[in-house]
């Protein structure tokens, strides 16, 4: 990240983390239904319906998140949701979902301030093109982060003029997962196709 975070900077990650948690649980609840996994506790159906009806908003404030915290906690403790989590290779789920759900009691406090570890686990989709400049041993580098979603890929090729090297990163944890856009294509197969497109451009 190239910098340390003061309290204000850490606070800016709070709505992102809240969103990661609520969206992650919504994905798990939806996958439970699609995979036909039974609830461990049938009473959790009410919480499942509540999270499935959650509509993502621009910024999730503390008050809104706390209104869902009990619901999310009940669902995460449910053996059906745990079974679905074990089958996460069958659908697209953020890598940090378990980290945040395991830390829900801490994150769910009204005075919660994200830690640096929380910031590293937080996920916000890259929209458009982000540039980050830094020096390493006196050599200037410009890292260009392009959105990974299919809808963002048409913007990539304008970034390749005067490029001396490309660092192509692939998530090794996604070897048995499918992409979010079609829920069929294997993530590594998709990455190989993207790499081939880039090097042959």
PDB file of C-alpha atoms in Angstrom:
ATOM      1  CA  UNK A   1       0.000   0.000   0.000  1.00  0.00           C
ATOM      2  CA  UNK A   2       3.027   2.243   0.239  1.00  0.00           C
ATOM      3  CA  UNK A   3       1.878   4.288   3.218  1.00  0.00           C
ATOM      4  CA  UNK A   4       0.780   4.046   6.796  1.00  0.00           C
ATOM      5  CA  UNK A   5      -2.828   4.717   7.741  1.00  0.00           C
ATOM      6  CA  UNK A   6      -3.985   7.263  10.286  1.00  0.00           C
ATOM      7  CA  UNK A   7      -7.352   6.952  12.042  1.00  0.00           C
ATOM      8  CA  UNK A   8      -9.203   8.850   9.306  1.00  0.00           C
ATOM      9  CA  UNK A   9      -7.713   6.676   6.566  1.00  0.00           C
ATOM     10  CA  UNK A  10      -8.586   3.489   8.465  1.00  0.00           C
ATOM     11  CA  UNK A  11     -12.144   4.759   8.990  1.00  0.00           C
ATOM     12  CA  UNK A  12     -12.588   5.074   5.232  1.00  0.00           C
ATOM     13  CA  UNK A  13     -12.335   1.279   4.935  1.00  0.00           C
ATOM     14  CA  UNK A  14     -15.217   0.660   7.359  1.00  0.00           C
ATOM     15  CA  UNK A  15     -18.018   0.803   4.716  1.00  0.00           C
ATOM     16  CA  UNK A  16     -15.946  -1.372   2.354  1.00  0.00           C
ATOM     17  CA  UNK A  17     -15.518  -4.018   5.058  1.00  0.00           C
ATOM     18  CA  UNK A  18     -19.205  -3.849   5.999  1.00  0.00           C
ATOM     19  CA  UNK A  19     -20.058  -4.361   2.337  1.00  0.00           C
ATOM     20  CA  UNK A  20     -17.622  -7.310   2.033  1.00  0.00           C
ATOM     21  CA  UNK A  21     -19.341  -9.018   4.975  1.00  0.00           C
ATOM     22  CA  UNK A  22     -22.946  -8.442   3.892  1.00  0.00           C
ATOM     23  CA  UNK A  23     -22.305  -9.314   0.249  1.00  0.00           C
ATOM     24  CA  UNK A  24     -20.296 -12.385   1.267  1.00  0.00           C
ATOM     25  CA  UNK A  25     -23.099 -13.679   3.478  1.00  0.00           C
ATOM     26  CA  UNK A  26     -25.655 -12.935   0.769  1.00  0.00           C
ATOM     27  CA  UNK A  27     -23.591 -15.033  -1.662  1.00  0.00           C
ATOM     28  CA  UNK A  28     -23.448 -17.885   0.884  1.00  0.00           C
ATOM     29  CA  UNK A  29     -27.208 -17.739   1.561  1.00  0.00           C
ATOM     30  CA  UNK A  30     -27.955 -17.692  -2.174  1.00  0.00           C
ATOM     31  CA  UNK A  31     -25.571 -20.608  -2.797  1.00  0.00           C
ATOM     32  CA  UNK A  32     -27.222 -22.590   0.027  1.00  0.00           C
ATOM     33  CA  UNK A  33     -30.525 -22.267  -1.800  1.00  0.00           C
ATOM     34  CA  UNK A  34     -29.082 -23.119  -5.222  1.00  0.00           C
ATOM     35  CA  UNK A  35     -27.067 -26.075  -3.903  1.00  0.00           C
ATOM     36  CA  UNK A  36     -30.131 -27.284  -1.975  1.00  0.00           C
ATOM     37  CA  UNK A  37     -28.302 -27.489   1.351  1.00  0.00           C
ATOM     38  CA  UNK A  38     -30.638 -27.734   4.352  1.00  0.00           C
ATOM     39  CA  UNK A  39     -30.445 -25.268   7.214  1.00  0.00           C
ATOM     40  CA  UNK A  40     -28.792 -26.663  10.322  1.00  0.00           C
ATOM     41  CA  UNK A  41     -31.421 -24.730  12.277  1.00  0.00           C
ATOM     42  CA  UNK A  42     -34.650 -24.226  10.263  1.00  0.00           C
ATOM     43  CA  UNK A  43     -35.308 -21.048  12.289  1.00  0.00           C
ATOM     44  CA  UNK A  44     -32.428 -19.438  10.398  1.00  0.00           C
ATOM     45  CA  UNK A  45     -34.640 -19.283   7.291  1.00  0.00           C
ATOM     46  CA  UNK A  46     -35.848 -15.908   8.595  1.00  0.00           C
ATOM     47  CA  UNK A  47     -32.259 -14.614   8.713  1.00  0.00           C
ATOM     48  CA  UNK A  48     -31.569 -16.143   5.305  1.00  0.00           C
ATOM     49  CA  UNK A  49     -34.527 -14.274   3.806  1.00  0.00           C
ATOM     50  CA  UNK A  50     -33.387 -11.079   5.505  1.00  0.00           C
ATOM     51  CA  UNK A  51     -29.882 -11.223   4.026  1.00  0.00           C
ATOM     52  CA  UNK A  52     -31.172 -12.257   0.581  1.00  0.00           C
ATOM     53  CA  UNK A  53     -33.396  -9.162   0.590  1.00  0.00           C
ATOM     54  CA  UNK A  54     -30.427  -6.924   1.401  1.00  0.00           C
ATOM     55  CA  UNK A  55     -29.931  -4.397  -1.367  1.00  0.00           C
ATOM     56  CA  UNK A  56     -26.397  -3.138  -1.808  1.00  0.00           C
ATOM     57  CA  UNK A  57     -26.051   0.599  -1.324  1.00  0.00           C
ATOM     58  CA  UNK A  58     -23.207   2.967  -2.173  1.00  0.00           C
ATOM     59  CA  UNK A  59     -21.852   3.245   1.369  1.00  0.00           C
ATOM     60  CA  UNK A  60     -22.955   1.070   4.259  1.00  0.00           C
ATOM     61  CA  UNK A  61     -22.816   3.057   7.470  1.00  0.00           C
ATOM     62  CA  UNK A  62     -22.363   1.611  10.955  1.00  0.00           C
ATOM     63  CA  UNK A  63     -26.061   1.891  11.829  1.00  0.00           C
ATOM     64  CA  UNK A  64     -27.146  -0.096   8.758  1.00  0.00           C
ATOM     65  CA  UNK A  65     -24.454  -2.727   9.272  1.00  0.00           C
ATOM     66  CA  UNK A  66     -25.328  -3.208  12.943  1.00  0.00           C
ATOM     67  CA  UNK A  67     -28.958  -3.835  11.965  1.00  0.00           C
ATOM     68  CA  UNK A  68     -27.710  -6.915  10.041  1.00  0.00           C
ATOM     69  CA  UNK A  69     -24.924  -8.061  12.400  1.00  0.00           C
ATOM     70  CA  UNK A  70     -27.081 -10.431  14.477  1.00  0.00           C
ATOM     71  CA  UNK A  71     -28.558 -11.940  11.317  1.00  0.00           C
ATOM     72  CA  UNK A  72     -25.098 -12.524   9.818  1.00  0.00           C
ATOM     73  CA  UNK A  73     -23.804 -14.027  13.063  1.00  0.00           C
ATOM     74  CA  UNK A  74     -26.698 -16.530  13.266  1.00  0.00           C
ATOM     75  CA  UNK A  75     -26.179 -17.536   9.646  1.00  0.00           C
ATOM     76  CA  UNK A  76     -22.403 -17.962   9.984  1.00  0.00           C
ATOM     77  CA  UNK A  77     -22.947 -20.304  12.955  1.00  0.00           C
ATOM     78  CA  UNK A  78     -25.427 -22.431  10.978  1.00  0.00           C
ATOM     79  CA  UNK A  79     -24.105 -25.854   9.909  1.00  0.00           C
ATOM     80  CA  UNK A  80     -25.842 -25.468   6.524  1.00  0.00           C
ATOM     81  CA  UNK A  81     -23.940 -22.259   5.763  1.00  0.00           C
ATOM     82  CA  UNK A  82     -20.720 -23.911   6.958  1.00  0.00           C
ATOM     83  CA  UNK A  83     -21.390 -26.791   4.526  1.00  0.00           C
ATOM     84  CA  UNK A  84     -21.940 -24.285   1.720  1.00  0.00           C
ATOM     85  CA  UNK A  85     -18.689 -22.528   2.654  1.00  0.00           C
ATOM     86  CA  UNK A  86     -16.836 -25.853   2.344  1.00  0.00           C
ATOM     87  CA  UNK A  87     -18.254 -26.093  -1.202  1.00  0.00           C
ATOM     88  CA  UNK A  88     -17.199 -22.533  -2.124  1.00  0.00           C
ATOM     89  CA  UNK A  89     -15.331 -23.792  -5.194  1.00  0.00           C
ATOM     90  CA  UNK A  90     -18.763 -24.275  -6.815  1.00  0.00           C
ATOM     91  CA  UNK A  91     -19.529 -20.550  -6.818  1.00  0.00           C
ATOM     92  CA  UNK A  92     -17.713 -17.207  -6.586  1.00  0.00           C
ATOM     93  CA  UNK A  93     -16.948 -16.054  -3.029  1.00  0.00           C
ATOM     94  CA  UNK A  94     -14.459 -13.425  -1.913  1.00  0.00           C
ATOM     95  CA  UNK A  95     -11.252 -14.791  -0.356  1.00  0.00           C
ATOM     96  CA  UNK A  96     -11.629 -12.624   2.740  1.00  0.00           C
ATOM     97  CA  UNK A  97     -15.197 -13.662   3.572  1.00  0.00           C
ATOM     98  CA  UNK A  98     -14.174 -16.179   6.241  1.00  0.00           C
ATOM     99  CA  UNK A  99     -11.680 -13.765   7.796  1.00  0.00           C
ATOM    100  CA  UNK A 100     -14.326 -11.102   8.341  1.00  0.00           C
ATOM    101  CA  UNK A 101     -17.076 -13.503   9.409  1.00  0.00           C
ATOM    102  CA  UNK A 102     -14.726 -15.057  11.961  1.00  0.00           C
ATOM    103  CA  UNK A 103     -14.068 -11.527  13.273  1.00  0.00           C
ATOM    104  CA  UNK A 104     -17.715 -10.456  13.253  1.00  0.00           C
ATOM    105  CA  UNK A 105     -17.952  -9.791  17.002  1.00  0.00           C
ATOM    106  CA  UNK A 106     -15.075  -7.302  16.751  1.00  0.00           C
ATOM    107  CA  UNK A 107     -16.239  -5.733  13.492  1.00  0.00           C
ATOM    108  CA  UNK A 108     -19.829  -5.557  14.776  1.00  0.00           C
ATOM    109  CA  UNK A 109     -19.024  -3.159  17.618  1.00  0.00           C
ATOM    110  CA  UNK A 110     -20.286   0.427  17.203  1.00  0.00           C
ATOM    111  CA  UNK A 111     -16.786   1.810  17.870  1.00  0.00           C
ATOM    112  CA  UNK A 112     -15.098  -0.530  15.346  1.00  0.00           C
ATOM    113  CA  UNK A 113     -12.006   0.897  13.654  1.00  0.00           C
ATOM    114  CA  UNK A 114     -10.414  -1.307  10.966  1.00  0.00           C
ATOM    115  CA  UNK A 115      -6.932  -2.642  11.647  1.00  0.00           C
ATOM    116  CA  UNK A 116      -4.185  -2.737   9.020  1.00  0.00           C
ATOM    117  CA  UNK A 117      -4.857  -6.469   8.704  1.00  0.00           C
ATOM    118  CA  UNK A 118      -8.538  -5.705   8.029  1.00  0.00           C
ATOM    119  CA  UNK A 119      -7.511  -3.216   5.346  1.00  0.00           C
ATOM    120  CA  UNK A 120      -5.337  -5.855   3.647  1.00  0.00           C
ATOM    121  CA  UNK A 121      -8.262  -8.300   3.661  1.00  0.00           C
ATOM    122  CA  UNK A 122     -10.787  -5.759   2.383  1.00  0.00           C
ATOM    123  CA  UNK A 123     -11.859  -5.974  -1.237  1.00  0.00           C
ATOM    124  CA  UNK A 124     -13.118  -3.243  -3.484  1.00  0.00           C
ATOM    125  CA  UNK A 125     -13.503  -3.957  -7.175  1.00  0.00           C
ATOM    126  CA  UNK A 126     -11.180  -1.897  -9.355  1.00  0.00           C
ATOM    127  CA  UNK A 127     -13.206   0.359 -11.609  1.00  0.00           C
ATOM    128  CA  UNK A 128     -11.350   1.856 -14.506  1.00  0.00           C
ATOM    129  CA  UNK A 129      -7.583   2.231 -14.290  1.00  0.00           C
ATOM    130  CA  UNK A 130      -5.570   3.039 -11.148  1.00  0.00           C
ATOM    131  CA  UNK A 131      -1.904   4.097 -11.245  1.00  0.00           C
ATOM    132  CA  UNK A 132       0.582   3.829  -8.389  1.00  0.00           C
ATOM    133  CA  UNK A 133       4.088   5.291  -8.701  1.00  0.00           C
ATOM    134  CA  UNK A 134       7.038   4.255  -6.554  1.00  0.00           C
ATOM    135  CA  UNK A 135      10.848   4.059  -6.616  1.00  0.00           C
ATOM    136  CA  UNK A 136      12.820   0.884  -6.041  1.00  0.00           C
ATOM    137  CA  UNK A 137      16.617   1.263  -5.743  1.00  0.00           C
ATOM    138  CA  UNK A 138      16.411   4.566  -7.591  1.00  0.00           C
ATOM    139  CA  UNK A 139      14.404   3.122 -10.475  1.00  0.00           C
ATOM    140  CA  UNK A 140      10.945   4.641 -10.983  1.00  0.00           C
ATOM    141  CA  UNK A 141       8.061   2.213 -11.429  1.00  0.00           C
ATOM    142  CA  UNK A 142       4.454   2.820 -12.358  1.00  0.00           C
ATOM    143  CA  UNK A 143       2.055   0.038 -11.423  1.00  0.00           C
ATOM    144  CA  UNK A 144      -1.183   0.166 -13.390  1.00  0.00           C
ATOM    145  CA  UNK A 145      -4.113  -1.721 -11.901  1.00  0.00           C
ATOM    146  CA  UNK A 146      -6.823  -2.444 -14.428  1.00  0.00           C
ATOM    147  CA  UNK A 147     -10.254  -3.750 -13.513  1.00  0.00           C
ATOM    148  CA  UNK A 148     -10.381  -7.532 -13.655  1.00  0.00           C
ATOM    149  CA  UNK A 149     -14.072  -7.930 -14.440  1.00  0.00           C
ATOM    150  CA  UNK A 150     -14.940  -8.772 -18.034  1.00  0.00           C
ATOM    151  CA  UNK A 151     -16.720  -5.445 -18.464  1.00  0.00           C
ATOM    152  CA  UNK A 152     -13.482  -3.575 -17.630  1.00  0.00           C
ATOM    153  CA  UNK A 153     -11.144  -5.414 -20.004  1.00  0.00           C
ATOM    154  CA  UNK A 154     -11.740  -3.256 -23.052  1.00  0.00           C
ATOM    155  CA  UNK A 155      -9.921  -0.444 -21.219  1.00  0.00           C
ATOM    156  CA  UNK A 156      -6.723  -2.464 -20.785  1.00  0.00           C
ATOM    157  CA  UNK A 157      -5.067  -2.141 -24.154  1.00  0.00           C
ATOM    158  CA  UNK A 158      -4.656   1.641 -23.966  1.00  0.00           C
ATOM    159  CA  UNK A 159      -2.316   0.977 -21.003  1.00  0.00           C
ATOM    160  CA  UNK A 160       0.189  -1.064 -23.010  1.00  0.00           C
ATOM    161  CA  UNK A 161       1.857   1.737 -24.997  1.00  0.00           C
ATOM    162  CA  UNK A 162       5.521   2.145 -23.960  1.00  0.00           C
ATOM    163  CA  UNK A 163       5.288  -0.701 -21.439  1.00  0.00           C
ATOM    164  CA  UNK A 164       8.563  -2.515 -20.772  1.00  0.00           C
ATOM    165  CA  UNK A 165       7.116  -5.351 -18.711  1.00  0.00           C
ATOM    166  CA  UNK A 166       3.828  -6.805 -17.556  1.00  0.00           C
ATOM    167  CA  UNK A 167       3.296  -8.376 -14.170  1.00  0.00           C
ATOM    168  CA  UNK A 168       0.324 -10.699 -14.619  1.00  0.00           C
ATOM    169  CA  UNK A 169      -1.069 -11.919 -11.299  1.00  0.00           C
ATOM    170  CA  UNK A 170      -3.425 -14.833 -10.841  1.00  0.00           C
ATOM    171  CA  UNK A 171      -5.091 -15.973  -7.647  1.00  0.00           C
ATOM    172  CA  UNK A 172      -3.734 -19.418  -6.811  1.00  0.00           C
ATOM    173  CA  UNK A 173      -6.659 -19.957  -4.431  1.00  0.00           C
ATOM    174  CA  UNK A 174      -9.043 -19.798  -7.402  1.00  0.00           C
ATOM    175  CA  UNK A 175      -7.748 -22.957  -9.102  1.00  0.00           C
ATOM    176  CA  UNK A 176     -11.053 -24.765  -8.498  1.00  0.00           C
ATOM    177  CA  UNK A 177     -13.424 -21.781  -8.632  1.00  0.00           C
ATOM    178  CA  UNK A 178     -15.664 -20.388 -11.352  1.00  0.00           C
ATOM    179  CA  UNK A 179     -15.847 -16.765 -12.469  1.00  0.00           C
ATOM    180  CA  UNK A 180     -18.599 -14.503 -11.198  1.00  0.00           C
ATOM    181  CA  UNK A 181     -19.793 -13.422 -14.643  1.00  0.00           C
ATOM    182  CA  UNK A 182     -21.078 -16.804 -15.847  1.00  0.00           C
ATOM    183  CA  UNK A 183     -20.587 -19.173 -12.856  1.00  0.00           C
ATOM    184  CA  UNK A 184     -19.284 -21.841 -15.259  1.00  0.00           C
ATOM    185  CA  UNK A 185     -15.831 -20.883 -16.521  1.00  0.00           C
ATOM    186  CA  UNK A 186     -12.927 -22.000 -14.323  1.00  0.00           C
ATOM    187  CA  UNK A 187     -10.958 -19.006 -12.982  1.00  0.00           C
ATOM    188  CA  UNK A 188      -7.553 -20.356 -14.056  1.00  0.00           C
ATOM    189  CA  UNK A 189      -8.794 -21.180 -17.560  1.00  0.00           C
ATOM    190  CA  UNK A 190     -10.165 -17.633 -17.782  1.00  0.00           C
ATOM    191  CA  UNK A 191      -6.824 -16.227 -16.575  1.00  0.00           C
ATOM    192  CA  UNK A 192      -4.926 -18.229 -19.218  1.00  0.00           C
ATOM    193  CA  UNK A 193      -7.225 -16.879 -21.938  1.00  0.00           C
ATOM    194  CA  UNK A 194      -6.717 -13.313 -20.683  1.00  0.00           C
ATOM    195  CA  UNK A 195      -2.937 -13.759 -20.608  1.00  0.00           C
ATOM    196  CA  UNK A 196      -2.962 -15.119 -24.162  1.00  0.00           C
ATOM    197  CA  UNK A 197      -5.021 -12.130 -25.313  1.00  0.00           C
ATOM    198  CA  UNK A 198      -2.587  -9.698 -23.682  1.00  0.00           C
ATOM    199  CA  UNK A 199       0.641 -11.219 -25.011  1.00  0.00           C
ATOM    200  CA  UNK A 200      -0.804 -11.542 -28.516  1.00  0.00           C
ATOM    201  CA  UNK A 201      -2.143  -7.984 -28.623  1.00  0.00           C
TER     202      UNK A 201
END
